[in-house]
Amino acid sequence: MAGVNKVIIVGNLGNEPEIRTMPNGEAVANISVATSESWRDKNSGEMREITEWHRIVLYRRLAEIAGEYLHKGSKVYVEGRLRTRKWQDQNGQDRYTTEIQGDSLQMLDSRGDRAQSGGYAPQQSGGYAPQQQAYAAPASRPAQQTTAKPAAQPEPPIDFDDDIPF
Amino acid sequence: MAGVNKVIIVGNLGNEPEIRTMPNGEAVANISVATSESWRDKNSGEMREITEWHRIVLYRRLAEIAGEYLHKGSKVYVEGRLRTRKWQDQNGQDRYTTEIQGDSLQMLDSRGDRAQSGGYAPQQSGGYAPQQQAYAAPASRPAQQTTAKPAAQPEPPIDFDDDIPF
Amino acid sequence: MAGVNKVIIVGNLGNEPEIRTMPNGEAVANISVATSESWRDKNSGEMREITEWHRIVLYRRLAEIAGEYLHKGSKVYVEGRLRTRKWQDQNGQDRYTTEIQGDSLQMLDSRGDRAQSGGYAPQQSGGYAPQQQAYAAPASRPAQQTTAKPAAQPEPPIDFDDDIPF
Amino acid sequence: MAGVNKVIIVGNLGNEPEIRTMPNGEAVANISVATSESWRDKNSGEMREITEWHRIVLYRRLAEIAGEYLHKGSKVYVEGRLRTRKWQDQNGQDRYTTEIQGDSLQMLDSRGDRAQSGGYAPQQSGGYAPQQQAYAAPASRPAQQTTAKPAAQPEPPIDFDDDIPF
DNA sequence: TTTT
DNA sequence: TTTT
């Protein structure tokens, strides 16, 4: 890598996550997250607000987590990187879309929140959303290993086989 | 500034905020915020967890907001900078304490959260915690202006006197 | 503000900055900054690289600094926020462009760097690029004050009128 | 993980890195990185500056890179997390030291920079410092795998076995 | 399209 | 001392 390409978003989902499965069986999720700013207009003196919608794409384990635990209205912390992809519209014209590829995801709603909010409760019975940060697995790992030992674990404090490092 | 000194913390307060007033009348708040990591020990196979406590100091408007709206258990987003200060213990020995000076604060509990959680409801009747990000005022501004026009407003989208910039 | 909308970019300019002046006399700069990632393709075993170009817009004092000190090839740290704006192409179709609005800028080339690199030396004689971080002025400040006391100063450590705070 | 514990530092090393080897053969590096702020004192009108020194610890591959390529004066970007560790001084008193555990490191000096700057040139003949971002390997991976396939590679853009994902 |  |  030459350089740093980092995005940090905290906001609420505007819709249910959209989940797809790739030909190779891996999951992809798209979520749309809002942030907004408000300020007092210096001419009229009135409050104004602008909302920014962030299109976020999640892969693999993060996509699965999004599909299981995120819902319209969920508040999330997402850390990722910008990725602009080129595509062609129906007229064959080049078009560009900028997305955030999420590398880390954290749910910010408390459990009670979800319990109380009815519509946002997890779909499945047990329905426990681990209040954990989930990390994206490096794509260079063989897929089977990603499955066998999901790399989406939070990076632990360094331990040297339990020899205290300090 | 030569360099970048930036900290981003999302976590929960371990205690009620401690609020003081400086000789010049300005407020200072100290909050203690926990983050934690958990991982599976690769020898024992057991889950382990480590909690990190962050000592955060807030000044002026941010301190006032902390005093009004934050409570033990509150979840916050804090952006700030590291500051290590030197002091002397009772033996005259040099000691160092590293704190995060918060430049921006955002409450992450939903309102219903606070309403439901009893103990964490705002102290004052109106008790409405604006779900806004508050910014620290640059200290170089004259204090009276900070008071008259609290700089803790979110930075607005740039507008050129309402001539649309794009 | 509801939420956090933050971008951090470290990379090199692909072109000379483009500087414009708004009708109200304020400066606007556009810079294009590259970041890249490289990785080993897990099938072919070959190294591959992808470059991401970030369109960054700077206002006021930051735009002036960009015009004076940045050049094709300059390495910068930019902190800002995402802003997607809508416009219409020649066919009247809605199009969207995502930009980073820079709120803070820092030049990362050492002075010797520029001196040696020939083409990138500052245009003006004195040509000293202050190794400082420059911040955007909140737009809500009256323009004349922004001019008189450019808010692009680094935010100082809090001082209580020189009563040491710790 | 409950929460986010993130630090971003851009600054210069105040000394040569200190490299040690752990009993299990893994490398650990300590570097000390300065950031500074300057501002105009609002009473005296004079410029003042404060320097903050950040103690950063790097493990494994990052430690090796630090040992090979970093030197007194090197400019670096470091992303990591805060870690406060407790120790006892010679009087048996509890003491605390806050460090940044670096998870990602990037050298910001251009190659020409180092070549020209004499004292900071890499120690070894080839002496080419890859202008790459290096990431820490999760400690939960078996050490031998970390060695065999060093996880310190930059995370690639997601590719689905070369089926274009978009 | 969210949230306050 | 928090949270999950």
Tab-separated table of N, CA and C in Angstrom, chain C residues 19-136:
chain	number	residue	atom	x	y	z
C	19	ILE	N	-7.344	25.672	-8.859
C	19	ILE	CA	-7.835	26.700	-7.942
C	19	ILE	C	-8.859	27.585	-8.638
C	20	ARG	N	-9.961	27.831	-7.971
C	20	ARG	CA	-10.959	28.768	-8.481
C	20	ARG	C	-11.285	29.780	-7.382
C	21	THR	N	-11.917	30.851	-7.814
C	21	THR	CA	-12.395	31.825	-6.832
C	21	THR	C	-13.908	31.903	-6.943
C	22	MET	N	-14.563	31.843	-5.806
C	22	MET	CA	-16.012	31.920	-5.807
C	22	MET	C	-16.455	33.367	-6.026
C	23	PRO	N	-17.723	33.544	-6.395
C	23	PRO	CA	-18.247	34.907	-6.585
C	23	PRO	C	-17.995	35.797	-5.366
C	24	ASN	N	-18.038	35.218	-4.195
C	24	ASN	CA	-17.816	36.036	-2.995
C	24	ASN	C	-16.326	36.210	-2.675
C	25	GLY	N	-15.482	35.773	-3.560
C	25	GLY	CA	-14.051	36.018	-3.383
C	25	GLY	C	-13.301	34.924	-2.658
C	26	GLU	N	-14.011	33.907	-2.205
C	26	GLU	CA	-13.317	32.840	-1.485
C	26	GLU	C	-12.745	31.805	-2.445
C	27	ALA	N	-11.653	31.213	-2.010
C	27	ALA	CA	-10.949	30.261	-2.865
C	27	ALA	C	-11.496	28.845	-2.683
C	28	VAL	N	-11.450	28.091	-3.755
C	28	VAL	CA	-11.795	26.669	-3.752
C	28	VAL	C	-10.714	25.936	-4.526
C	29	ALA	N	-10.245	24.827	-3.983
C	29	ALA	CA	-9.232	24.038	-4.681
C	29	ALA	C	-9.723	22.615	-4.848
C	30	ASN	N	-9.419	22.024	-5.983
C	30	ASN	CA	-9.635	20.597	-6.184
C	30	ASN	C	-8.289	19.918	-6.368
C	31	ILE	N	-8.114	18.865	-5.604
C	31	ILE	CA	-6.910	18.067	-5.787
C	31	ILE	C	-7.316	16.611	-5.959
C	32	SER	N	-6.477	15.891	-6.642
C	32	SER	CA	-6.738	14.484	-6.905
C	32	SER	C	-5.592	13.696	-6.273
C	33	VAL	N	-5.931	12.833	-5.340
C	33	VAL	CA	-4.902	12.160	-4.550
C	33	VAL	C	-5.027	10.649	-4.720
C	34	ALA	N	-3.903	10.009	-4.958
C	34	ALA	CA	-3.896	8.559	-5.178
C	34	ALA	C	-3.491	7.794	-3.929
C	35	THR	N	-4.195	6.717	-3.702
C	35	THR	CA	-3.719	5.696	-2.768
C	35	THR	C	-3.714	4.386	-3.561
C	36	SER	N	-2.889	3.472	-3.139
C	36	SER	CA	-2.881	2.206	-3.877
C	36	SER	C	-2.689	1.044	-2.920
C	37	GLU	N	-3.133	-0.089	-3.374
C	37	GLU	CA	-2.945	-1.327	-2.612
C	37	GLU	C	-2.301	-2.338	-3.537
C	38	SER	N	-1.437	-3.127	-2.964
C	38	SER	CA	-0.888	-4.207	-3.776
C	38	SER	C	-1.024	-5.502	-3.001
C	39	TRP	N	-1.161	-6.585	-3.701
C	39	TRP	CA	-1.342	-7.887	-3.069
C	39	TRP	C	-0.948	-8.967	-4.063
C	40	ARG	N	-0.729	-10.124	-3.533
C	40	ARG	CA	-0.359	-11.222	-4.417
C	40	ARG	C	-1.618	-11.981	-4.813
C	41	ASP	N	-1.847	-12.099	-6.067
C	41	ASP	CA	-3.018	-12.825	-6.551
C	41	ASP	C	-2.915	-14.279	-6.113
C	42	LYS	N	-3.998	-14.781	-5.540
C	42	LYS	CA	-3.879	-16.116	-4.947
C	42	LYS	C	-3.981	-17.218	-5.999
C	43	ASN	N	-4.378	-16.869	-7.197
C	43	ASN	CA	-4.371	-17.887	-8.258
C	43	ASN	C	-3.065	-17.866	-9.051
C	44	SER	N	-2.779	-16.715	-9.615
C	44	SER	CA	-1.587	-16.640	-10.482
C	44	SER	C	-0.299	-16.498	-9.677
C	45	GLY	N	-0.421	-16.090	-8.439
C	45	GLY	CA	0.780	-15.877	-7.644
C	45	GLY	C	1.506	-14.584	-7.975
C	46	GLU	N	0.967	-13.811	-8.894
C	46	GLU	CA	1.630	-12.561	-9.278
C	46	GLU	C	1.193	-11.400	-8.387
C	47	MET	N	2.072	-10.424	-8.324
C	47	MET	CA	1.705	-9.206	-7.601
C	47	MET	C	0.745	-8.382	-8.465
C	48	ARG	N	-0.241	-7.835	-7.808
C	48	ARG	CA	-1.157	-6.945	-8.511
C	48	ARG	C	-1.320	-5.667	-7.697
C	49	GLU	N	-1.696	-4.624	-8.391
C	49	GLU	CA	-1.856	-3.356	-7.686
C	49	GLU	C	-3.090	-2.640	-8.201
C	50	ILE	N	-3.776	-1.992	-7.293
C	50	ILE	CA	-4.902	-1.171	-7.714
C	50	ILE	C	-4.719	0.221	-7.117
C	51	THR	N	-4.983	1.215	-7.934
C	51	THR	CA	-4.863	2.602	-7.476
C	51	THR	C	-6.245	3.217	-7.367
C	52	GLU	N	-6.443	3.916	-6.290
C	52	GLU	CA	-7.707	4.603	-6.057
C	52	GLU	C	-7.443	6.095	-6.115
C	53	TRP	N	-8.234	6.802	-6.885
C	53	TRP	CA	-8.064	8.257	-6.970
C	53	TRP	C	-9.155	8.950	-6.178
C	54	HIS	N	-8.728	9.841	-5.302
C	54	HIS	CA	-9.668	10.550	-4.442
C	54	HIS	C	-9.769	12.005	-4.879
C	55	ARG	N	-10.975	12.422	-5.165
C	55	ARG	CA	-11.224	13.802	-5.532
C	55	ARG	C	-11.501	14.577	-4.243
C	56	ILE	N	-10.654	15.541	-3.971
C	56	ILE	CA	-10.755	16.277	-2.705
C	56	ILE	C	-10.983	17.748	-2.997
C	57	VAL	N	-11.949	18.332	-2.291
C	57	VAL	CA	-12.217	19.757	-2.473
C	57	VAL	C	-11.862	20.493	-1.174
C	58	LEU	N	-11.184	21.599	-1.340
C	58	LEU	CA	-10.742	22.405	-0.202
C	58	LEU	C	-11.286	23.817	-0.364
C	59	TYR	N	-11.664	24.427	0.751
C	59	TYR	CA	-12.228	25.770	0.705
C	59	TYR	C	-11.352	26.768	1.455
C	60	ARG	N	-11.516	27.990	1.072
C	60	ARG	CA	-10.963	29.119	1.826
C	60	ARG	C	-9.458	28.990	2.074
C	61	ARG	N	-9.085	29.048	3.336
C	61	ARG	CA	-7.665	29.048	3.656
C	61	ARG	C	-6.967	27.782	3.168
C	62	LEU	N	-7.641	26.654	3.290
C	62	LEU	CA	-7.022	25.408	2.820
C	62	LEU	C	-6.816	25.441	1.315
C	63	ALA	N	-7.738	26.071	0.605
C	63	ALA	CA	-7.592	26.182	-0.846
C	63	ALA	C	-6.391	27.065	-1.185
C	64	GLU	N	-6.229	28.114	-0.416
C	64	GLU	CA	-5.090	28.996	-0.667
C	64	GLU	C	-3.763	28.263	-0.415
C	65	ILE	N	-3.744	27.515	0.668
C	65	ILE	CA	-2.534	26.745	0.981
C	65	ILE	C	-2.244	25.738	-0.128
C	66	ALA	N	-3.284	25.077	-0.586
C	66	ALA	CA	-3.101	24.120	-1.681
C	66	ALA	C	-2.516	24.808	-2.903
C	67	GLY	N	-3.059	25.994	-3.213
C	67	GLY	CA	-2.581	26.713	-4.388
C	67	GLY	C	-1.136	27.154	-4.249
C	68	GLU	N	-0.746	27.451	-3.029
C	68	GLU	CA	0.612	27.957	-2.835
C	68	GLU	C	1.647	26.836	-2.718
C	69	TYR	N	1.290	25.781	-2.037
C	69	TYR	CA	2.324	24.831	-1.640
C	69	TYR	C	2.202	23.439	-2.238
C	70	LEU	N	1.033	23.077	-2.734
C	70	LEU	CA	0.902	21.710	-3.246
C	70	LEU	C	1.167	21.656	-4.740
C	71	HIS	N	1.695	20.538	-5.152
C	71	HIS	CA	2.023	20.343	-6.564
C	71	HIS	C	1.831	18.882	-6.924
C	72	LYS	N	1.830	18.650	-8.213
C	72	LYS	CA	1.804	17.273	-8.699
C	72	LYS	C	2.905	16.477	-7.994
C	73	GLY	N	2.535	15.388	-7.398
C	73	GLY	CA	3.509	14.568	-6.699
C	73	GLY	C	3.585	14.802	-5.200
C	74	SER	N	3.064	15.939	-4.738
C	74	SER	CA	3.122	16.223	-3.295
C	74	SER	C	2.428	15.130	-2.494
C	75	LYS	N	3.034	14.799	-1.370
C	75	LYS	CA	2.381	13.834	-0.479
C	75	LYS	C	1.642	14.617	0.600
C	76	VAL	N	0.374	14.253	0.813
C	76	VAL	CA	-0.447	14.969	1.792
C	76	VAL	C	-1.202	14.017	2.711
C	77	TYR	N	-1.497	14.528	3.870
C	77	TYR	CA	-2.480	13.929	4.787
C	77	TYR	C	-3.702	14.827	4.741
C	78	VAL	N	-4.843	14.241	4.447
C	78	VAL	CA	-6.084	15.017	4.425
C	78	VAL	C	-7.111	14.336	5.305
C	79	GLU	N	-7.739	15.124	6.142
C	79	GLU	CA	-8.851	14.615	6.933
C	79	GLU	C	-10.087	15.384	6.505
C	80	GLY	N	-11.158	14.679	6.275
C	80	GLY	CA	-12.340	15.382	5.815
C	80	GLY	C	-13.579	14.530	5.944
C	81	ARG	N	-14.551	14.850	5.100
C	81	ARG	CA	-15.824	14.133	5.159
C	81	ARG	C	-16.327	13.863	3.746
C	82	LEU	N	-17.116	12.830	3.629
C	82	LEU	CA	-17.675	12.497	2.323
C	82	LEU	C	-18.860	13.394	2.008
C	83	ARG	N	-18.905	13.799	0.772
C	83	ARG	CA	-20.054	14.584	0.322
C	83	ARG	C	-20.365	14.139	-1.108
C	84	THR	N	-21.577	13.638	-1.302
C	84	THR	CA	-22.008	13.239	-2.640
C	84	THR	C	-22.938	14.316	-3.173
C	85	ARG	N	-22.599	14.831	-4.314
C	85	ARG	CA	-23.461	15.872	-4.888
C	85	ARG	C	-24.047	15.398	-6.213
C	86	LYS	N	-25.219	15.903	-6.438
C	86	LYS	CA	-26.010	15.497	-7.590
C	86	LYS	C	-25.866	16.563	-8.664
C	87	TRP	N	-25.760	16.145	-9.882
C	87	TRP	CA	-25.702	17.108	-10.981
C	87	TRP	C	-26.339	16.460	-12.204
C	88	GLN	N	-26.507	17.241	-13.232
C	88	GLN	CA	-27.121	16.683	-14.435
C	88	GLN	C	-26.142	16.706	-15.595
C	89	ASP	N	-26.076	15.589	-16.267
C	89	ASP	CA	-25.205	15.560	-17.443
C	89	ASP	C	-25.906	16.229	-18.618
C	90	GLN	N	-25.237	16.245	-19.761
C	90	GLN	CA	-25.770	16.987	-20.922
C	90	GLN	C	-27.101	16.403	-21.418
C	91	ASN	N	-27.375	15.155	-21.028
C	91	ASN	CA	-28.653	14.557	-21.424
C	91	ASN	C	-29.740	14.788	-20.370
C	92	GLY	N	-29.418	15.575	-19.390
C	92	GLY	CA	-30.399	15.842	-18.355
C	92	GLY	C	-30.561	14.697	-17.365
C	93	GLN	N	-29.635	13.757	-17.436
C	93	GLN	CA	-29.720	12.629	-16.494
C	93	GLN	C	-29.052	12.969	-15.166
C	94	ASP	N	-29.651	12.475	-14.098
C	94	ASP	CA	-29.043	12.684	-12.789
C	94	ASP	C	-27.739	11.906	-12.690
C	95	ARG	N	-26.752	12.589	-12.222
C	95	ARG	CA	-25.460	11.943	-11.981
C	95	ARG	C	-25.004	12.308	-10.569
C	96	TYR	N	-24.184	11.469	-10.006
C	96	TYR	CA	-23.708	11.697	-8.651
C	96	TYR	C	-22.189	11.643	-8.604
C	97	THR	N	-21.607	12.539	-7.892
C	97	THR	CA	-20.163	12.512	-7.700
C	97	THR	C	-19.864	12.579	-6.209
C	98	THR	N	-19.021	11.686	-5.772
C	98	THR	CA	-18.639	11.672	-4.358
C	98	THR	C	-17.267	12.302	-4.203
C	99	GLU	N	-17.203	13.290	-3.350
C	99	GLU	CA	-15.946	13.976	-3.080
C	99	GLU	C	-15.638	13.929	-1.592
C	100	ILE	N	-14.405	14.205	-1.307
C	100	ILE	CA	-14.001	14.398	0.089
C	100	ILE	C	-13.844	15.895	0.308
C	101	GLN	N	-14.610	16.416	1.237
C	101	GLN	CA	-14.421	17.817	1.601
C	101	GLN	C	-13.357	17.862	2.699
C	102	GLY	N	-12.223	18.426	2.384
C	102	GLY	CA	-11.113	18.424	3.341
C	102	GLY	C	-11.309	19.430	4.460
C	103	ASP	N	-11.169	18.971	5.686
C	103	ASP	CA	-11.286	19.869	6.834
C	103	ASP	C	-9.926	20.162	7.453
C	104	SER	N	-8.955	19.390	7.100
C	104	SER	CA	-7.626	19.538	7.668
C	104	SER	C	-6.633	18.984	6.651
C	105	LEU	N	-5.525	19.656	6.537
C	105	LEU	CA	-4.551	19.311	5.499
C	105	LEU	C	-3.158	19.380	6.090
C	106	GLN	N	-2.340	18.440	5.719
C	106	GLN	CA	-0.964	18.491	6.174
C	106	GLN	C	-0.023	18.008	5.079
C	107	MET	N	0.976	18.816	4.836
C	107	MET	CA	1.960	18.428	3.825
C	107	MET	C	2.977	17.478	4.443
C	108	LEU	N	3.288	16.408	3.741
C	108	LEU	CA	4.171	15.394	4.303
C	108	LEU	C	5.533	15.345	3.624
C	109	ASP	N	5.747	16.163	2.632
C	109	ASP	CA	7.074	16.208	2.034
C	109	ASP	C	7.969	17.064	2.910
C	110	SER	N	9.162	16.586	3.085
C	110	SER	CA	10.108	17.437	3.799
C	110	SER	C	10.544	18.535	2.848
C	111	ARG	N	11.105	19.604	3.396
C	111	ARG	CA	11.462	20.728	2.539
C	111	ARG	C	12.523	20.301	1.529
C	112	GLY	N	13.458	19.529	2.010
C	112	GLY	CA	14.526	19.071	1.131
C	112	GLY	C	13.978	18.279	-0.043
C	113	ASP	N	12.943	17.539	0.251
C	113	ASP	CA	12.252	16.777	-0.758
C	113	ASP	C	11.880	17.647	-1.939
C	114	ARG	N	11.183	18.714	-1.619
C	114	ARG	CA	10.713	19.564	-2.701
C	114	ARG	C	11.885	20.223	-3.409
C	115	ALA	N	12.853	20.638	-2.604
C	115	ALA	CA	14.004	21.308	-3.206
C	115	ALA	C	14.655	20.392	-4.237
C	116	GLN	N	14.797	19.148	-3.856
C	116	GLN	CA	15.492	18.228	-4.747
C	116	GLN	C	14.628	17.819	-5.930
C	117	SER	N	13.337	17.861	-5.747
C	117	SER	CA	12.501	17.217	-6.747
C	117	SER	C	12.181	18.140	-7.903
C	118	GLY	N	12.809	19.244	-7.945
C	118	GLY	CA	12.738	20.114	-9.105
C	118	GLY	C	11.335	20.607	-9.372
C	119	GLY	N	10.639	19.848	-10.142
C	119	GLY	CA	9.338	20.288	-10.632
C	119	GLY	C	8.332	20.667	-9.561
C	120	TYR	N	8.560	20.234	-8.353
C	120	TYR	CA	7.521	20.446	-7.355
C	120	TYR	C	7.816	21.594	-6.408
C	121	ALA	N	8.849	22.319	-6.689
C	121	ALA	CA	9.196	23.406	-5.773
C	121	ALA	C	8.129	24.490	-5.793
C	122	PRO	N	7.932	25.131	-4.651
C	122	PRO	CA	6.927	26.197	-4.584
C	122	PRO	C	7.175	27.269	-5.643
C	123	GLN	N	6.098	27.878	-6.053
C	123	GLN	CA	6.190	28.833	-7.144
C	123	GLN	C	6.826	30.148	-6.736
C	124	GLN	N	6.648	30.469	-5.492
C	124	GLN	CA	7.089	31.791	-5.100
C	124	GLN	C	8.440	31.736	-4.425
C	125	SER	N	9.119	32.833	-4.527
C	125	SER	CA	10.501	32.895	-4.093
C	125	SER	C	10.726	32.307	-2.696
C	126	GLY	N	10.142	32.957	-1.714
C	126	GLY	CA	10.383	32.493	-0.350
C	126	GLY	C	10.107	30.991	-0.265
C	127	GLY	N	9.004	30.643	-0.819
C	127	GLY	CA	8.656	29.257	-1.028
C	127	GLY	C	8.780	28.355	0.193
C	128	TYR	N	8.510	28.847	1.341
C	128	TYR	CA	8.611	27.976	2.495
C	128	TYR	C	7.235	27.436	2.864
C	129	ALA	N	7.108	26.150	2.779
C	129	ALA	CA	5.835	25.532	3.145
C	129	ALA	C	5.845	25.217	4.631
C	130	PRO	N	5.049	25.907	5.387
C	130	PRO	CA	5.040	25.662	6.829
C	130	PRO	C	4.610	24.230	7.117
C	131	GLN	N	5.400	23.518	7.837
C	131	GLN	CA	5.086	22.118	8.163
C	131	GLN	C	4.023	22.114	9.252
C	132	GLN	N	2.898	22.638	8.894
C	132	GLN	CA	1.845	22.759	9.886
C	132	GLN	C	0.590	22.103	9.380
C	133	GLN	N	-0.242	21.755	10.296
C	133	GLN	CA	-1.544	21.261	9.918
C	133	GLN	C	-2.470	22.456	9.836
C	134	ALA	N	-3.185	22.548	8.769
C	134	ALA	CA	-4.108	23.655	8.611
C	134	ALA	C	-5.526	23.142	8.724
C	135	TYR	N	-6.346	23.864	9.414
C	135	TYR	CA	-7.727	23.461	9.615
C	135	TYR	C	-8.678	24.370	8.860
C	136	ALA	N	-9.766	23.810	8.453
C	136	ALA	CA	-10.797	24.606	7.791
C	136	ALA	C	-11.506	25.484	8.811
